Tab-separated table of C-alpha atoms in Angstrom:
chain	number	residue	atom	x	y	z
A	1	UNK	CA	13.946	-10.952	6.652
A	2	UNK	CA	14.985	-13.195	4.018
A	3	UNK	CA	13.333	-15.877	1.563
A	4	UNK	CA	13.730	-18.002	-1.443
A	5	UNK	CA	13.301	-14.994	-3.580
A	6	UNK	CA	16.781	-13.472	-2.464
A	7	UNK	CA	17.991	-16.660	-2.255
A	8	UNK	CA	19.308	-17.645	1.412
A	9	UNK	CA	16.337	-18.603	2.371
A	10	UNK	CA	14.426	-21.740	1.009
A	11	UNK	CA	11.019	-22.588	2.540
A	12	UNK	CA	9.324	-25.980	2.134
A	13	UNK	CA	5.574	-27.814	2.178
A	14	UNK	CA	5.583	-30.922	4.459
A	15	UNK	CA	4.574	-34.016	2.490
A	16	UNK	CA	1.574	-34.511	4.562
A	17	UNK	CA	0.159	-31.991	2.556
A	18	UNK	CA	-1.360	-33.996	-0.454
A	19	UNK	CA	-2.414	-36.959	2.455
A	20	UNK	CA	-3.177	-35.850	5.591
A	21	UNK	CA	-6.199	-33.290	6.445
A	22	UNK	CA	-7.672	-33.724	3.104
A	23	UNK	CA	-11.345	-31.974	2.880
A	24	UNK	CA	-13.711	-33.644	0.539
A	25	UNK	CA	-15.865	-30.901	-0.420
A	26	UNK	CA	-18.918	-32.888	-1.560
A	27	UNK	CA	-19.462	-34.843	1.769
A	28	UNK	CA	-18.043	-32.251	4.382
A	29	UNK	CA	-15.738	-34.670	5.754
A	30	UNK	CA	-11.739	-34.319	6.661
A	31	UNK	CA	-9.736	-38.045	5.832
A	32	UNK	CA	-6.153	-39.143	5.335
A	33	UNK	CA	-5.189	-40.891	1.666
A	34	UNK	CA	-1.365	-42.572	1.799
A	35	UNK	CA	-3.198	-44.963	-0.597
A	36	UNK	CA	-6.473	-46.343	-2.074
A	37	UNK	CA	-6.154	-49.834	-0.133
A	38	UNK	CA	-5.968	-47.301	3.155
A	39	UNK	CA	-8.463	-45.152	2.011
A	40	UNK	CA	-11.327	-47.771	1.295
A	41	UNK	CA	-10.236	-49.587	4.111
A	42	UNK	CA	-10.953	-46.096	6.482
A	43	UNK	CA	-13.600	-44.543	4.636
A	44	UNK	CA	-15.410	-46.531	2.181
A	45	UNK	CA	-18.154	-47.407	4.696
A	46	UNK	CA	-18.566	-43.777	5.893
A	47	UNK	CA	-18.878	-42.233	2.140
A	48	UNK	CA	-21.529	-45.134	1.052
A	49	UNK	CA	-23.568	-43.607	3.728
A	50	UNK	CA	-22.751	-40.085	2.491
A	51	UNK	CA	-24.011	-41.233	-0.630
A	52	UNK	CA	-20.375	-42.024	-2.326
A	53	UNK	CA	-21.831	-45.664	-3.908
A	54	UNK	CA	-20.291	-46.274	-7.011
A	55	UNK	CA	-16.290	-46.828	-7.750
A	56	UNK	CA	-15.861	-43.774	-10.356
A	57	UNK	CA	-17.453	-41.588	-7.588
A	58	UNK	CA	-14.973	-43.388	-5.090
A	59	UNK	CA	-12.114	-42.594	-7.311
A	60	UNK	CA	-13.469	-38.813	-8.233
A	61	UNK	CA	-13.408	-38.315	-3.932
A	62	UNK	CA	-9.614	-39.119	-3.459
A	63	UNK	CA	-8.185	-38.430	-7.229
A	64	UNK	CA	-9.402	-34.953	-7.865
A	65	UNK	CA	-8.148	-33.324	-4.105
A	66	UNK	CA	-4.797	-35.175	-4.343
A	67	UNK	CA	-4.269	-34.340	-7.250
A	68	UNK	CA	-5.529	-30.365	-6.657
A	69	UNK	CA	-2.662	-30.603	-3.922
A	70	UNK	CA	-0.011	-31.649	-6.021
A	71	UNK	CA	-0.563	-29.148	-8.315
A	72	UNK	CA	-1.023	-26.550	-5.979
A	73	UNK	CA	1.798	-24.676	-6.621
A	74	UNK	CA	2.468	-25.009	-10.308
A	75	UNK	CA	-1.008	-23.551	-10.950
A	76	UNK	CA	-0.669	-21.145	-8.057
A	77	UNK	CA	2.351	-19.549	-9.919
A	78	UNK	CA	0.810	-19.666	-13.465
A	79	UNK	CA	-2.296	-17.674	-12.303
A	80	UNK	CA	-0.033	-15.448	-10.476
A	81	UNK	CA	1.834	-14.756	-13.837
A	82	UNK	CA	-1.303	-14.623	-15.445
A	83	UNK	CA	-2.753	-11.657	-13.343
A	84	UNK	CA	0.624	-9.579	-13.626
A	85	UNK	CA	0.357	-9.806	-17.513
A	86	UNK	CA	-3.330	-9.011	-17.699
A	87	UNK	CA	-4.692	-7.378	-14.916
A	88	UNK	CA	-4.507	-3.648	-13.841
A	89	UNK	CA	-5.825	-2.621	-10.406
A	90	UNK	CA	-8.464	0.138	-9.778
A	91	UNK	CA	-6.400	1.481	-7.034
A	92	UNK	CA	-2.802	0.433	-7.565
A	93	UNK	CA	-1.281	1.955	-4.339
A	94	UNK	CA	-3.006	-0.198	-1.682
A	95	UNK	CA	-0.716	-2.503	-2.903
A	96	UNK	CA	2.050	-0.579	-1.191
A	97	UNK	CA	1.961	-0.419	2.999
A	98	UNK	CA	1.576	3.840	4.278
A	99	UNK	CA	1.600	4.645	7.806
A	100	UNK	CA	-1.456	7.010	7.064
A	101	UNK	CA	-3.245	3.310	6.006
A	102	UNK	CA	-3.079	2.413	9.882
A	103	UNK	CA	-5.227	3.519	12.892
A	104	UNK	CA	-3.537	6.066	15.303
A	105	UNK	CA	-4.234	3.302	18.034
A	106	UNK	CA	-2.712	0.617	16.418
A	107	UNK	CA	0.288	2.571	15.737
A	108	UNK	CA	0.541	3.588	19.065
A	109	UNK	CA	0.399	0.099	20.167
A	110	UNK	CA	3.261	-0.864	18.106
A	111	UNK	CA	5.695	1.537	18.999
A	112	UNK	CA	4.948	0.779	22.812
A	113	UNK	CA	6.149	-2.711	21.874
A	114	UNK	CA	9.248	-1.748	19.700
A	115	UNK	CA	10.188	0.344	23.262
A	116	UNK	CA	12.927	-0.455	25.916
A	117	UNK	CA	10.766	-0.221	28.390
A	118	UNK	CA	8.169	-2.796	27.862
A	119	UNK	CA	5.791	-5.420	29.194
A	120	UNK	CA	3.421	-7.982	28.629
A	121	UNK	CA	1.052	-6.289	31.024
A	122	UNK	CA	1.962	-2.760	29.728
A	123	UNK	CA	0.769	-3.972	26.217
A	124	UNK	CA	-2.375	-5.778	27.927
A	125	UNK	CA	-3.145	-2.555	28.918
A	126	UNK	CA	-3.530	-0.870	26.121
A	127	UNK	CA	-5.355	-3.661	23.909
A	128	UNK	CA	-9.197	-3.852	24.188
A	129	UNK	CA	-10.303	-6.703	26.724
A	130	UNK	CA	-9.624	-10.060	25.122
A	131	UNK	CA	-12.501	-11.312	23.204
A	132	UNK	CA	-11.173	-14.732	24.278
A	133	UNK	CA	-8.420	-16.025	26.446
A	134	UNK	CA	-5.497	-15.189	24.239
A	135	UNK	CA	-7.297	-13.462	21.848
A	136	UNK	CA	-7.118	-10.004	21.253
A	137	UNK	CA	-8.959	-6.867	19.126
A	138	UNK	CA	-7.110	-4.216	18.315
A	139	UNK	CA	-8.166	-1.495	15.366
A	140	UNK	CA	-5.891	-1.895	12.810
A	141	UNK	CA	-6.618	-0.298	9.576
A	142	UNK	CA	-8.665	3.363	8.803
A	143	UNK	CA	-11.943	3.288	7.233
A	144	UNK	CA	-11.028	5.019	3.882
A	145	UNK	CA	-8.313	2.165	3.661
A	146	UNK	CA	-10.715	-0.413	4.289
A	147	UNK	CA	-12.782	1.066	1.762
A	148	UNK	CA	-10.352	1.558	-1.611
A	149	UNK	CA	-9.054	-1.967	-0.624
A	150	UNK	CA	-12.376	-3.564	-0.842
A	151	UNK	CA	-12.950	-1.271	-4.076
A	152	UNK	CA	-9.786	-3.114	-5.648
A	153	UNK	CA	-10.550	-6.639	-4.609
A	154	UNK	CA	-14.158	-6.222	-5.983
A	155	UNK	CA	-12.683	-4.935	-9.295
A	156	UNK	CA	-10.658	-8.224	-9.360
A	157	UNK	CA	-13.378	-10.057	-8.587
A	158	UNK	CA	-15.167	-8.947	-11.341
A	159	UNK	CA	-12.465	-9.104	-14.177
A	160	UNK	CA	-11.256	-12.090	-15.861
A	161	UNK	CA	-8.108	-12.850	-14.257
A	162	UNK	CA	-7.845	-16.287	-13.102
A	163	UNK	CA	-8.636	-16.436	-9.437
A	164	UNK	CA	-7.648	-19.174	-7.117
A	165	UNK	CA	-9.714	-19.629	-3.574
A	166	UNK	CA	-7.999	-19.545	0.118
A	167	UNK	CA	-8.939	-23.282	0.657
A	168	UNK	CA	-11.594	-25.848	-0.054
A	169	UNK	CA	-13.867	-24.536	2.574
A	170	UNK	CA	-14.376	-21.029	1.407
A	171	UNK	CA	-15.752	-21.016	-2.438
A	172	UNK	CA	-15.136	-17.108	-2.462
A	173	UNK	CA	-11.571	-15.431	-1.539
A	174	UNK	CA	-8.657	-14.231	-3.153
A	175	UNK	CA	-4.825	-15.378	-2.762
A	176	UNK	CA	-3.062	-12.021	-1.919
A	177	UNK	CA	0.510	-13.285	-3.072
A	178	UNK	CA	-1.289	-14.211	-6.609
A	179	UNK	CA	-2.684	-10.622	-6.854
A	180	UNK	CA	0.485	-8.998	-5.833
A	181	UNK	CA	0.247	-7.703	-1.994
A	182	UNK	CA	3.010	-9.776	-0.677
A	183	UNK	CA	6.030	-7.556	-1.587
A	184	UNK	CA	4.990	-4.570	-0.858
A	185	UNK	CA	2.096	-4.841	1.733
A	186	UNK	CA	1.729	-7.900	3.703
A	187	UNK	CA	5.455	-8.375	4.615
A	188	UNK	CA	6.204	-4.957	5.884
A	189	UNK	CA	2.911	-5.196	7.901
A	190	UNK	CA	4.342	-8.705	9.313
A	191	UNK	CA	7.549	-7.937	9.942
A	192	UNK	CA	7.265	-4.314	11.056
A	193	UNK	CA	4.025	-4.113	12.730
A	194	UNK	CA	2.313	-7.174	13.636
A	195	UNK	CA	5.930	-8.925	14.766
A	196	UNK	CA	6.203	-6.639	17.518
A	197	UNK	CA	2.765	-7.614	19.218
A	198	UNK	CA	3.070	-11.482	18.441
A	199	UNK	CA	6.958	-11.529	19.871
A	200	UNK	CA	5.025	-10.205	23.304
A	201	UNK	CA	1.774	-11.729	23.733
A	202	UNK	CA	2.857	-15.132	22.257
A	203	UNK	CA	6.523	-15.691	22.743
A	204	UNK	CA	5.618	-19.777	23.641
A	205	UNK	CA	3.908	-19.964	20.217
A	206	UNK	CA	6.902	-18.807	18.127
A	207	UNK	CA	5.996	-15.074	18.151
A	208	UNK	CA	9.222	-13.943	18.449
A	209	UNK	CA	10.569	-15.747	15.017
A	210	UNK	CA	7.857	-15.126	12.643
A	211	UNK	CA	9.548	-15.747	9.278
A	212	UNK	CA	7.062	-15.986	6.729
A	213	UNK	CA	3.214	-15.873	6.104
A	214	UNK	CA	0.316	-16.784	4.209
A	215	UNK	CA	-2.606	-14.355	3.473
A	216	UNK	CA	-5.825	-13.796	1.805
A	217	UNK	CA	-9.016	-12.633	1.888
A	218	UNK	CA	-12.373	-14.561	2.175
A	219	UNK	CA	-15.943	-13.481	1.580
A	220	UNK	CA	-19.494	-14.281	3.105
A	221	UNK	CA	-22.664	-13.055	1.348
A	222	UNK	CA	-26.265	-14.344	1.866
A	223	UNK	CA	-26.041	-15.557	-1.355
A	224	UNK	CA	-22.679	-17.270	-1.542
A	225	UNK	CA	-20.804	-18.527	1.114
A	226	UNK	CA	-22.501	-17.857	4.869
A	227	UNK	CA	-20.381	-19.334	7.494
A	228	UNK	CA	-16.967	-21.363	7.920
A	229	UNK	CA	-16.884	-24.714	9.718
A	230	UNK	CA	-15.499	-24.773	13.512
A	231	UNK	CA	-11.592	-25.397	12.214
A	232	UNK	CA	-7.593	-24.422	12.915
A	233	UNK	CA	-5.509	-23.014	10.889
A	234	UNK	CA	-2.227	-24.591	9.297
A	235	UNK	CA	0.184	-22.550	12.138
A	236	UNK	CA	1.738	-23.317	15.201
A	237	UNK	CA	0.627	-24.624	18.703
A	238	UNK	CA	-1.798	-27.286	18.761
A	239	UNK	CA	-4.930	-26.623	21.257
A	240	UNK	CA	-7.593	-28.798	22.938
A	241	UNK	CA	-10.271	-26.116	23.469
A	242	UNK	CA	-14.250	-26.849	23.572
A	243	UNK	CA	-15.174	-23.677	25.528
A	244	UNK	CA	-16.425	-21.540	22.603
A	245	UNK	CA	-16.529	-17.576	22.479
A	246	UNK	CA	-18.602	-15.403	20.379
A	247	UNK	CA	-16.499	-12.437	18.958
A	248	UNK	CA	-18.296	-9.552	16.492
A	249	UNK	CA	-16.169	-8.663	13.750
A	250	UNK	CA	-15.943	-4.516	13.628
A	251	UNK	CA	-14.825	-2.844	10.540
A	252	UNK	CA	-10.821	-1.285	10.730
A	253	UNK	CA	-10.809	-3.786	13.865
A	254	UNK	CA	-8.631	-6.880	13.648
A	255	UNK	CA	-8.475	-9.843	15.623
A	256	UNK	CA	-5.201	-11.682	16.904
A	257	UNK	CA	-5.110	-15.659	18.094
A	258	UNK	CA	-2.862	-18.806	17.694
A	259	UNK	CA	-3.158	-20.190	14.544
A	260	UNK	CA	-4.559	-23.591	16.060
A	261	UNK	CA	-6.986	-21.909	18.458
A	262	UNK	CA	-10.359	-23.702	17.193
A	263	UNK	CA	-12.056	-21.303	15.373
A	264	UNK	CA	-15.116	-20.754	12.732
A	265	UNK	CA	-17.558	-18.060	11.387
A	266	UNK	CA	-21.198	-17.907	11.853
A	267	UNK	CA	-23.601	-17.607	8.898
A	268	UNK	CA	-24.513	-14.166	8.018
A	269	UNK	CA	-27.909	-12.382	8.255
A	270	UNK	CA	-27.736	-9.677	5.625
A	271	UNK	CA	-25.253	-7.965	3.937
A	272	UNK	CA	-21.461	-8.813	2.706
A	273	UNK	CA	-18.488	-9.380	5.122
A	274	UNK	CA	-14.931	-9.609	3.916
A	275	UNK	CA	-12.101	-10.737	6.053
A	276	UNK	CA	-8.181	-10.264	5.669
A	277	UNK	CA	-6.307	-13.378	7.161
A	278	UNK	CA	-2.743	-13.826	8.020
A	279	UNK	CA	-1.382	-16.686	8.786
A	280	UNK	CA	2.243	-15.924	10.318
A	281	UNK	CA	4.079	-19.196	10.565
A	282	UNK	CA	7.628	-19.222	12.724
A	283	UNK	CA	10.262	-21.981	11.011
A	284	UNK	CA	11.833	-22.606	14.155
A	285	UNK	CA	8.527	-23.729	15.473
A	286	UNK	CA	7.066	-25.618	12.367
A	287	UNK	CA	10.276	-27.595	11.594
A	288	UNK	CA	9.727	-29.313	14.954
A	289	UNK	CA	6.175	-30.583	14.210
A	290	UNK	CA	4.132	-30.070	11.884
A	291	UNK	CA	0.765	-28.446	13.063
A	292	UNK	CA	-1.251	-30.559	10.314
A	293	UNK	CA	-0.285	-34.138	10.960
A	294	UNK	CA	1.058	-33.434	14.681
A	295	UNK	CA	4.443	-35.293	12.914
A	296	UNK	CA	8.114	-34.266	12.301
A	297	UNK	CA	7.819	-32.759	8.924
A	298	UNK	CA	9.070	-34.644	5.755
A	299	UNK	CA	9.888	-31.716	3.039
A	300	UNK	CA	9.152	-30.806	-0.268
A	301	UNK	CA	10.423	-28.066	-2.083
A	302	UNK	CA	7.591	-24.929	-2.373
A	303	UNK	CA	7.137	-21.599	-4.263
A	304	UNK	CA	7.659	-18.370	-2.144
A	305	UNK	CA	6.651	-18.926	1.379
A	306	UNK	CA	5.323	-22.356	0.647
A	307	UNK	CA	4.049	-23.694	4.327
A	308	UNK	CA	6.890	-22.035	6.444
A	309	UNK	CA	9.196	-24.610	6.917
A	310	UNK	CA	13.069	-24.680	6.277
A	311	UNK	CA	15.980	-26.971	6.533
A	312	UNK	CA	18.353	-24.910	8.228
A	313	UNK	CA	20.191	-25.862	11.211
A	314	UNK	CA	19.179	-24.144	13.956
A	315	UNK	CA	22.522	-21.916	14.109
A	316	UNK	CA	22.076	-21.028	10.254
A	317	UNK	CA	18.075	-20.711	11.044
A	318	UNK	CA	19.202	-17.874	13.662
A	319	UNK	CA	21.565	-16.155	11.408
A	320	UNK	CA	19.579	-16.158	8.097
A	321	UNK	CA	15.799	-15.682	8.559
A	322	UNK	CA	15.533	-13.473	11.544
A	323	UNK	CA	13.377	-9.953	11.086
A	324	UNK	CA	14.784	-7.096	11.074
């Protein structure tokens, strides 16, 4: 593939970014700020209730997540500079994708799809059951992988690197492209690996022109963060679900579903649980409508990846960003 690193590739943020689906953390609530006369006008009644009663706590609501936004990737880059210059990983070759990191199944399962002779119901058939409609398990990773990667993200957690979180839901979680997995880990496994499945079981979603990602890692601990709000994720293909599933998370195992198939965790009873996420984004899909604000996307120039979106024209699209 290509990106704005090489330089053919430039990816963008859409603009509804700093106004639409804004989470205000304090009162649990999703609203839209184009402007303050909007944003009394929509909300002010709502956050008086919430307890938002005087006008420097009605300016702290809007002001200090717009402005988070806007600055999202300036300060995203400067931490990421930040951890190359002082940090040094306990383990520094899980930052580097190995075959003998995967699960004999899952590599089995991948090489059935990167066959001539393939199906949809071929690969059905050797996935578990879905654990939803559309959604599929699948091991992924082997244990003593699992293991030395949670050993070096619990090293990072405990140095003094700065640390930036996933999202405003989740209060503990690392950025993998800020740490340094991007390169060398999370776009082979993308593009080599996890492109294969996707261009099969979801070739209406986008599957088969995944182009870029985001990824990261959240954490739930009975004494931190327990659960994760019913939610989709900023990907394609916009759902209308209610019927809701419930799907145990397995160590090694992974789970695979549209990026706007509603979604959440339940709270924890004991222990830890860490999750690695992937969102895998598809420009030819995103540039059409943008999954956040259900609009055609107005751009603004990102770092790396940004959101997924491009301004190609579909013939360039085709010719430049396609996996390989």
């Amino acid at each position: 593939m290509t990106n704005k690193e090489d330089g053919n590739c430039q990816f963008y943020i859409c603009n509804c970014f700093t106004t639409d689906n804004i989470f205000l953390e304090d009162y649990k609530i999703h609203v839209r700020f184009l402007s303050e006369q909007q944003f009394r006008q929509d909300y002010e009644t709502l956050l008086m209730r919430l307890g938002c009663v005087t006008d420097q706590q009605f300016g702290d609501v809007f002001n200090k997540e717009v402005d988070r936004r806007r600055r999202l990737g300036v300060t995203s880059a400067e931490r990421a500079a930040a951890i190359k210059d002082t940090y040094r990983p306990l383990h520094p070759h899980v930052y580097h994708l190995q075959e003998s990191y995967l699960a004999p199944k899952f590599k089995q399962i991948v090489e059935y799809c990167r066959s001539s002779d393939i199906s949809e119901e071929g690969l059905r058939d050797l996935l578990q059951k879905e654990a939803a409609p559309r959604v599929y398990r699948f091991p992924v990773f082997e244990k003593s992988f699992c293991e030395e990667l949670l050993e070096e993200l619990e090293h990072f957690e405990q140095s003094s690197a700065p640390k930036g979180r996933p999202n405003t839901m989740n209060h503990y979680g690392i950025l993998l492209n800020e740490l340094g997995f991007d390169d060398g880990f999370i776009t082979p496994l993308r593009e080599l690996y996890l492109h294969p499945l996707a261009s099969l079981l979801y070739p209406d979603c986008g599957g088969r022109g995944l182009d870029s990602h985001k990824a990261f890692v959240v954490k739930y601990d009975t004494n931190e963060d327990l659960e994760l709000s019913y939610h989709y994720d900023n990907a394609e293909v916009p759902l209308s679900e209610t019927e809701c599933s419930e799907v145990e998370h397995r160590v090694t195992e992974g789970l695979l579903h549209r990026g706007q198939h509603m979604h959440g965790a339940l709270p924890i009873s004991s222990g830890q649980r860490w999750n690695l996420i992937i969102w895998m984004r598809a420009s030819r899909e995103r540039n059409k409508l943008c999954p956040m604000c259900n609009r055609r996307p107005t751009l603004v120039e990102g770092e790396g990846f940004a959101d997924g979106f491009t301004k190609q024209p579909e013939a360039l699209l085709n010719h430049l960003c396609v996996l390989t």
